[in-house]
Every structure is written in structure tokens, then in C-alpha cells.
Coordinates of C-alpha atoms and ligand atoms in Angstrom, one line a residue:
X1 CA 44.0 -15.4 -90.6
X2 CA 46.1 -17.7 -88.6
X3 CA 48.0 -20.0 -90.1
X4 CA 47.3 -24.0 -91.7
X5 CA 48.7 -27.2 -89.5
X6 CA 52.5 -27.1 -91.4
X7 CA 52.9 -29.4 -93.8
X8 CA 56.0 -30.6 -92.1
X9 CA 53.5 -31.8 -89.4
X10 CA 52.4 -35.0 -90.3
X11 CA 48.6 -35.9 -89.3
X12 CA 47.9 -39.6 -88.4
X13 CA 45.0 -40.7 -90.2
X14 CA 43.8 -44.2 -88.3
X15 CA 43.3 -45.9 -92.1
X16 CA 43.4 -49.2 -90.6
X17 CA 41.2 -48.9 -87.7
X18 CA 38.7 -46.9 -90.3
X19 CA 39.2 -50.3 -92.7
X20 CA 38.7 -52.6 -90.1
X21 CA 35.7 -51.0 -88.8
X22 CA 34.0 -50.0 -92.2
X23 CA 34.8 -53.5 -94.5
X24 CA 32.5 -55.8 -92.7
X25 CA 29.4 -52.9 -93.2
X26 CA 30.5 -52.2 -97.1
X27 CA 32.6 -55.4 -98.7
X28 CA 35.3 -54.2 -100.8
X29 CA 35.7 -50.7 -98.9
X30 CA 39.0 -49.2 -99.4
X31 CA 41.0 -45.7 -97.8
X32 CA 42.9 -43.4 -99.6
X33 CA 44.2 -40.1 -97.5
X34 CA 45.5 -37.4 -100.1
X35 CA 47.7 -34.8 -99.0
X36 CA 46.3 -32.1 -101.5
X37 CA 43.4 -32.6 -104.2
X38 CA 41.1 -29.8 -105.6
X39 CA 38.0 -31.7 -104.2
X40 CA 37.5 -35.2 -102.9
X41 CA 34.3 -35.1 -104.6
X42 CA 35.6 -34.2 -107.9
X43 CA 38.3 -36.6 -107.5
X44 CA 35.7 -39.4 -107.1
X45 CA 33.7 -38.2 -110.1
X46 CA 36.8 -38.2 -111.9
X47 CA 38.2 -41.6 -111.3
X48 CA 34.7 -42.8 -111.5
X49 CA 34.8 -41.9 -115.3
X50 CA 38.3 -43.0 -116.5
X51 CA 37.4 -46.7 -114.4
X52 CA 33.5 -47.0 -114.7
X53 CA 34.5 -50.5 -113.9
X54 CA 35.4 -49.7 -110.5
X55 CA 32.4 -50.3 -108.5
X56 CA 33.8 -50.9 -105.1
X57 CA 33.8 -48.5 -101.8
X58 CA 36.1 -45.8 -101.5
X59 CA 36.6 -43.1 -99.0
X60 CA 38.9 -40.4 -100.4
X61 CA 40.1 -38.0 -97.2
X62 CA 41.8 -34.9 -98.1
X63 CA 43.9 -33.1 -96.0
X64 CA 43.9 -29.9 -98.5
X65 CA 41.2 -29.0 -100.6
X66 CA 42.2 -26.5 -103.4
X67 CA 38.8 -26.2 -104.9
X68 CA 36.7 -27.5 -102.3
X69 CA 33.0 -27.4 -103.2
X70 CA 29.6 -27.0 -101.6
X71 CA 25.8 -27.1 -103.0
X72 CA 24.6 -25.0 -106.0
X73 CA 28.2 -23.8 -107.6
X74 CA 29.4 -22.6 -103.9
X75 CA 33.3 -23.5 -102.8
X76 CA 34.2 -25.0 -99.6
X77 CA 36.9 -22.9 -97.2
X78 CA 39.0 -25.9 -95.6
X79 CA 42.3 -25.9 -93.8
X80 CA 44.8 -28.5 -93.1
X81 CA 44.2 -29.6 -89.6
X82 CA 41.1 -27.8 -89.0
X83 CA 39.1 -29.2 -91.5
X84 CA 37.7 -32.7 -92.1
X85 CA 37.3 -33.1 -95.8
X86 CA 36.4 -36.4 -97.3
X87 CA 34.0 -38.3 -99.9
X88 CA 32.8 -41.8 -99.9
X89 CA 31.6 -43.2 -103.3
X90 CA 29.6 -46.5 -103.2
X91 CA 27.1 -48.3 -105.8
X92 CA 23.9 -48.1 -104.3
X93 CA 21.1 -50.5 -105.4
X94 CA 18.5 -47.9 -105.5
X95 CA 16.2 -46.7 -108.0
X96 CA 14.8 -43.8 -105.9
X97 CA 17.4 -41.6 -104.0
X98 CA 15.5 -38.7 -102.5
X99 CA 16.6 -37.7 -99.2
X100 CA 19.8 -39.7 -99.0
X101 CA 21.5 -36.6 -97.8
X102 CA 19.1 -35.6 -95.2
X103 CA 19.9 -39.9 -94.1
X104 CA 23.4 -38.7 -93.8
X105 CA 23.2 -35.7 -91.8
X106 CA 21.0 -37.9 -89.4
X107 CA 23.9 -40.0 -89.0
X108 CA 26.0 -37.5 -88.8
X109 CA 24.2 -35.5 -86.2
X110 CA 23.5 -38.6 -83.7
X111 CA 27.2 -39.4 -83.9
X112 CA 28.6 -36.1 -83.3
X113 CA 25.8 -35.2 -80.5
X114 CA 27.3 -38.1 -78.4
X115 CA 30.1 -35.9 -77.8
X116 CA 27.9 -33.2 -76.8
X117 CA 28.8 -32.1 -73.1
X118 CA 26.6 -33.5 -70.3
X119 CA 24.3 -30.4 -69.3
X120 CA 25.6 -28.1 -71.9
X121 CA 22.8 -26.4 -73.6
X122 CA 23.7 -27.3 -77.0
X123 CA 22.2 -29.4 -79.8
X124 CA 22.8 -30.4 -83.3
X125 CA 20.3 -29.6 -86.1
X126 CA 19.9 -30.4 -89.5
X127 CA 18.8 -27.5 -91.4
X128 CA 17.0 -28.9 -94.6
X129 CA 18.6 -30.7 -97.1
X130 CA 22.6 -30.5 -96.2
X131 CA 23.5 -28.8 -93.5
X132 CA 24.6 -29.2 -89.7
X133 CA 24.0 -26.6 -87.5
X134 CA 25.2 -26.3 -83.8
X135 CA 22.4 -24.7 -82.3
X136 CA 23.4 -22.9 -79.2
X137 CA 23.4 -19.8 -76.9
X138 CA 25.2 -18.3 -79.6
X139 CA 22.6 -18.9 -81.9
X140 CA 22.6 -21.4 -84.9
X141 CA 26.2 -21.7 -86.5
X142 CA 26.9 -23.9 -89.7
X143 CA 29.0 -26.7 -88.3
X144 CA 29.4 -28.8 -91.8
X145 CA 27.8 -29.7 -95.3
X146 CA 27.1 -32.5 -96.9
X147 CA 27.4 -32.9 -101.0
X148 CA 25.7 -36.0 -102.6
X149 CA 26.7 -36.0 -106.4
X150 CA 25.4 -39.0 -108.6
X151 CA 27.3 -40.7 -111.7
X152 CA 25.9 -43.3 -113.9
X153 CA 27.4 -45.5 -116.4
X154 CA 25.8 -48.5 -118.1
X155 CA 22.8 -48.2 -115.6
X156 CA 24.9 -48.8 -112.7
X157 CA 24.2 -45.9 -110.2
X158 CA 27.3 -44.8 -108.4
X159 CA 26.6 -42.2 -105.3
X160 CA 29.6 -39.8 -104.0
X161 CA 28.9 -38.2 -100.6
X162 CA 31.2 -35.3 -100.2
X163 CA 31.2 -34.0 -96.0
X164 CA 33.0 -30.9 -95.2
X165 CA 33.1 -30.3 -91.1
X166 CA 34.7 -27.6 -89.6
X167 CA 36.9 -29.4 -86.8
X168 CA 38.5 -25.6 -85.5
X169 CA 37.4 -22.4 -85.6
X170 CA 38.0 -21.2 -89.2
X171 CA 38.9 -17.3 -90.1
X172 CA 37.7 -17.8 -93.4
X173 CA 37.4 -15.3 -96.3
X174 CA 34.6 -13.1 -96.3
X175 CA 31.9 -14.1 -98.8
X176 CA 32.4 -13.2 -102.3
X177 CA 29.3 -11.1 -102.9
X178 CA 27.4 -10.9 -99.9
X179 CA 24.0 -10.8 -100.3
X180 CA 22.8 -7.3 -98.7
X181 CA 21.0 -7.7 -95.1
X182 CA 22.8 -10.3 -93.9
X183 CA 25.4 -10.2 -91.3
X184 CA 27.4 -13.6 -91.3
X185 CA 28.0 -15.4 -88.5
X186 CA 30.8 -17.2 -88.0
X187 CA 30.7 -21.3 -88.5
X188 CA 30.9 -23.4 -85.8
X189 CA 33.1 -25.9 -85.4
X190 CA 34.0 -29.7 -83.3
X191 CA 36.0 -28.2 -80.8
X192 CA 33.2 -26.6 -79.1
X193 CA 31.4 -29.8 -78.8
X194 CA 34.6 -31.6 -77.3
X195 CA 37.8 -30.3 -77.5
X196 CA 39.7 -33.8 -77.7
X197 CA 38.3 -34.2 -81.0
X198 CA 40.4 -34.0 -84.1
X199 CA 39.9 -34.6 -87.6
X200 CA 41.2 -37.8 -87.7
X201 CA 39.2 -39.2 -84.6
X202 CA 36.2 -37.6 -85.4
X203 CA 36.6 -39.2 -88.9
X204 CA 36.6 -42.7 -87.2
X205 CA 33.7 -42.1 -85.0
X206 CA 31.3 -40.9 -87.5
X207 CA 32.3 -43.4 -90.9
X208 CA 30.7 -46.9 -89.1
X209 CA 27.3 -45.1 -88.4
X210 CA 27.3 -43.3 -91.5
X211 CA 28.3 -47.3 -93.6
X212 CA 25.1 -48.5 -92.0
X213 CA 23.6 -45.3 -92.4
X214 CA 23.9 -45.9 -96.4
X215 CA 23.0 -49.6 -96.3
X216 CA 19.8 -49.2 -94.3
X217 CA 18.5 -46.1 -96.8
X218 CA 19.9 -48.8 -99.7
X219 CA 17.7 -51.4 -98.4
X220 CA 14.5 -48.9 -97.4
X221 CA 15.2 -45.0 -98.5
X222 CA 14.2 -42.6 -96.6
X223 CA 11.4 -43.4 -94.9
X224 CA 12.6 -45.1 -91.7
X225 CA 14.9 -42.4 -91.2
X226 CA 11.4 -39.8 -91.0
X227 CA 11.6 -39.7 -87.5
X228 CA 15.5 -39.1 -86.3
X229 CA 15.2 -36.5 -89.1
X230 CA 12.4 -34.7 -87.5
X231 CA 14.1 -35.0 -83.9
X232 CA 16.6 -32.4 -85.5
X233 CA 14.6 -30.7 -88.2
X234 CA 16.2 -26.9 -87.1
X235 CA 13.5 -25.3 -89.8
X236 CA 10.1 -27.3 -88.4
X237 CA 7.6 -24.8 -87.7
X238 CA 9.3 -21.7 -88.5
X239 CA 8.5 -18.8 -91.2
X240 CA 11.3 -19.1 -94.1
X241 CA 11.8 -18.1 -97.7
X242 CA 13.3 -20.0 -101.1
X243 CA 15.5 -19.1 -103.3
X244 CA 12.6 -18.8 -106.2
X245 CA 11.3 -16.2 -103.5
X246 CA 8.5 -18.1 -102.2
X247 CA 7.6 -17.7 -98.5
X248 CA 5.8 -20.0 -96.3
X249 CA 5.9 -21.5 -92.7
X250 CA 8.5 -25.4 -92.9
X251 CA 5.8 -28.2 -92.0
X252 CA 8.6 -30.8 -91.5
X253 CA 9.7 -33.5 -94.6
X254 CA 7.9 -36.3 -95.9
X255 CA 8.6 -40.1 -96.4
X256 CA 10.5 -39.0 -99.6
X257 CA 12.7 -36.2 -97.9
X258 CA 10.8 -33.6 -99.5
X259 CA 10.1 -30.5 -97.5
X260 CA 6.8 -29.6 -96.9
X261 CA 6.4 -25.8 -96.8
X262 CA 2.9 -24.5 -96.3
X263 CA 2.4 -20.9 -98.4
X264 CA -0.8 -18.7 -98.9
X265 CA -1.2 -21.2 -101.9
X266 CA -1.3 -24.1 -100.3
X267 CA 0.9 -26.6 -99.4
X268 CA 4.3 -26.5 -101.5
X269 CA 6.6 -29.5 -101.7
X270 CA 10.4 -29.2 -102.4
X271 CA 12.1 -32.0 -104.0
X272 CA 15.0 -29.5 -106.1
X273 CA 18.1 -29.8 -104.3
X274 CA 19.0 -26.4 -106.3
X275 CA 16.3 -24.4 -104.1
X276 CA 17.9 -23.2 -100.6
X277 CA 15.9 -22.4 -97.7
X278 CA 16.5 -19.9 -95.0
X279 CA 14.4 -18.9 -91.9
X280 CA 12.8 -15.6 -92.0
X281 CA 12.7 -14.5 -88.8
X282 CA 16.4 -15.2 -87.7
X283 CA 17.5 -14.5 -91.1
X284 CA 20.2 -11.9 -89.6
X285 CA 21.0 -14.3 -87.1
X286 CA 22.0 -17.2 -88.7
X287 CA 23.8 -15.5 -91.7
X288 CA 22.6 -18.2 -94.4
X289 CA 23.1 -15.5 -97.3
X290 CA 26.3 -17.0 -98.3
X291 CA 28.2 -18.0 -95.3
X292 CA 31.8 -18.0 -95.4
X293 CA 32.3 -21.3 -95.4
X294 CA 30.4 -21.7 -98.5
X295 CA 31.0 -18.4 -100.8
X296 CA 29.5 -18.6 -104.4
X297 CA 31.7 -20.0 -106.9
X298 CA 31.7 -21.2 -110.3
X299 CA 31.9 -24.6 -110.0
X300 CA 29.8 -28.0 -111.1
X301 CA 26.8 -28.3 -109.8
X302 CA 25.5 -30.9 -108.1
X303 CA 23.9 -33.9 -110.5
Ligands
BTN1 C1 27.5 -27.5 -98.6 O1 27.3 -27.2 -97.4 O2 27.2 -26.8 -99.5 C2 28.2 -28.8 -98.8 C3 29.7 -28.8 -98.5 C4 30.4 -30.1 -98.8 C5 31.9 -30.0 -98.7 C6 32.6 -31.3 -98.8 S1 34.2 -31.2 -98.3 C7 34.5 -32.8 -99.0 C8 33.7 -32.9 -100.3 N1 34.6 -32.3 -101.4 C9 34.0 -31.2 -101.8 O3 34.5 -30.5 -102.8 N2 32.9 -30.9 -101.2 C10 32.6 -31.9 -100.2

């Protein structure tokens, strides 16, 4: 495995131009870059609980992630450098949340496919509920995850959106217990879509989108973001199984984010972020048994 950025080297977060480009879209919005937390998600959750009070924007970016995590107990493989790794916690005045994550990886997705190159056969995907795929000649390679974790206290709703984007090519440790028939492919990662980009420019680029982003599915949920998700749903039509072994062919997701899967019984909806979804027929392809970016851990799940 090659080696991690040296600490010695220092990398130049733009924490200004990120504050000055994110306060006017979420008053109060603050930036903290730590050099080495277990997980900027965890980290949130924590300070969340010892200052419930706190109620105000913050984006936590970590250069190192010791105990980085992913959906369903998984961890997240990071590396200084060539990793982006942060979380942004915000109140949001929302009773119903379903598909706020599939809201973000829209955002996501339309920011980062602006650096796409001109006439390169390449797109960005989302691949039901968290994940962004680069879908290319080289098939369909994670290229990040999203983790939305909630905390309440005295019935104020707090949201923490964890993203983990690979920003190099990671050689990452093979997957903790594989599951058998599945050949993992390696993740994708920024530089193929545009080499100039680094962590912290790509960080920059994609936080104003993803502020008004947050504030539009605040104001009106999912619904309005129906049809930019669908423009990248990488699952639509396709034969795929769940995790509670149920097979069907993905019908697309409706105007609560739920995925619409229709089986020999019917039509099934999926609301549980806990159930993962993988196509059938490129199953071998596209490696999403555990992929090494996201190997089974013990860990929280999400809430
Ligand atoms: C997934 O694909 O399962 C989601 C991965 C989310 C990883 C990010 S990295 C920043 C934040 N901190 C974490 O511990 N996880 C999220």
C-alpha cells in the first residue's frame, strides 16, 4: 500500500473561502478542520450531546479518520491526502426526513459531474440510498458514501451528514469477510474525473450546492428533488436483490425517497435505510458485497 500525504506536509484547507461562501446559505455556519478524529460523524454526535444547546451549523473536516464509518456497522478506509472526510450537522425544521440523503448525493453528483471531461464517456450515478458511483468503461466503481445520522434532544431535530469521497486511488485493505461470489472492484476516485482536483478544492466546490441543497429539502423534502434523482438513479430498471433476500426488478423512487422494487408479489417499497440493494445481473461486476472501502465493522449504526 503506498504511503499517506506526511504529516509534515501541511494541507491548506480554504476555511475562509468555504465560510464566506456557506454563511449567507446557513446563518451561524462555522469550520473546524481536525488533523485526526475517529469519525467526523461521531465527533458531531458527540459534541452534539455534551452541548445540546449548540444548535448552529458546523462542518467538521478531518484529515484522518481512525474509525471512519459507513452505513449498517461498516468502517470507512480514508487516507490523509487522498481522502475527503467531513460531516456537517445542522437543525433542520423538518418533521419528515425521508430521502434527505438521496437530496444529497444529487447535489453531490451535479457538482462533481461539472468536472466531468468534455466527450469522455463517463457519468456519475447514485446507486440507491447513499452511494456515488462513477459509471464508466470500467464499469460502475463506488466513488463516495454518504452517512446521514439523526440526534434529538428536547424535540429539536439535529441532522449530521457524514460524506466520505475517495479523492485518489486508494489501495485499501481487502474486505474483512468477503462475501463469497463477489470479486471487488476497486473504488473510484476524483482524479479520474479531473486531475486538478484535490480534497480541499473539491471540498469548496461541492459545500455551497450541498447548503442549498439542505435548505430547499428543509423547506419541501424530497419531492422536488424526484427528478435530478432519477436523471442518475444507476439501479432504474435493473434486476437486483436485498439484503432480507428479496428479488425484484428497481422501478425508480418515490416522492418520499422510497425505492420502489417491483417482486413476483407485487410492488415492494423500501423505506429501511438498514436494507442494501445490489444489482443482480452485474453483481460480479460492481463488487457491492462489501467493497473495500466500506468493510463490515462493529460500529453504531445509523439512527
Ligand atoms: C457509506 O457508503 O456507507 C457511507 C460512508 C460515509 C463516510 C463518511 S466519511 C465522513 C463521515 N464520518 C464517518 O465516520 N463517516 C462519514
Amino acid at each position: 500500500m503506498t504511503s499517506a500525504l506526511p504529516q509534515s506536509d501541511p494541507i491548506r484547507w480554504p476555511a475562509e473561502a468555504i465560510w464566506l461562501a456557506v454563511e449567507p446559505l446557513l446563518p451561524g455556519f462555522t469550520v473546524e478542520v481536525l488533523p485526526e478524529i475517529d469519525s467526523t460523524n461521531t465527533e458531531l454526535l458527540r459534541r452534539l450531546r455534551s452541548t445540546p444547546a449548540r444548535l448552529e451549523p458546523l462542518l467538521l473536516v478531518a484529515e484522518t479518520q481512525t474509525a471512519g464509518r459507513g452505513r449498517q456497522g461498516r468502517s470507512w478506509q480514508s487516507r490523509r491526502g487522498d481522502s475527503l472526510t467531513f460531516s456537517l450537522g445542522l437543525p433542520l425544521a423538518r418533521t419528515d426526513w425521508s430521502g434527505l440523503s438521496l437530496v444529497v448525493g444529487v447535489a453531490l453528483a451535479e457538482t462533481l459531474s461539472e468536472h466531468l471531461p468534455a466527450g469522455h464517456d463517463a457519468r456519475i450515478g447514485l446507486k440507491w440510498p447513499n452511494d456515488l458511483w462513477l459509471i464508466d468503461a470500467a464499469g460502475e466503481r463506488k466513488l463516495g458514501g454518504i452517512l446521514v445520522e439523526t440526534a434529538s434532544w428536547d424535540g429539536v431535530r439535529q441532522v449530521v451528514v457524514g460524506i466520505g469521497l475517495n479523492v485518489r486511488p486508494l489501495e485499501l485493505a481487502p474486505a474483512a469477510a468477503p462475501v463469497p461470489g463477489f470479486v471487488a472492484a476497486p473504488p473510484a476516485s476524483l482524479s479520474e474525473i479531473d486531475p486538478a482536483l484535490d480534497a480541499p478544492g473539491a471540498l469548496l466546490r461541492i459545500l455551497p450546492p450541498l447548503a442549498r441543497a439542505l435548505d430547499a429539502f428543509g423547506q419541501a423534502g424530497f419531492a422536488p428533488f424526484g427528478a435530478r434523482f432519477a436523471a442518475r438513479d444507476a439501479l432504474f430498471g435493473r434486476a437486483v436483490k436485498l439484503s432480507d433476500g428479496t428479488e425484484g426488478v428497481a422501478r425508480g423512487v418515490g416522492w418520499d425517497g422510497a425505492l420502489h422494487v417491483h417482486t413476483a408479489s407485487g410492488m415492494k417499497e423500501i423505506i429501511s435505510s438498514e436494507i442494501s440493494v445490489r444489482p443482480v445481473a452485474t453483481a460480479a461486476a460492481t463488487a457491492r458485497g462489501p467493497s473495500p472501502s466500506e468493510t463490515p465493522a462493529p460500529g453504531l449504526a445509523p439512527c
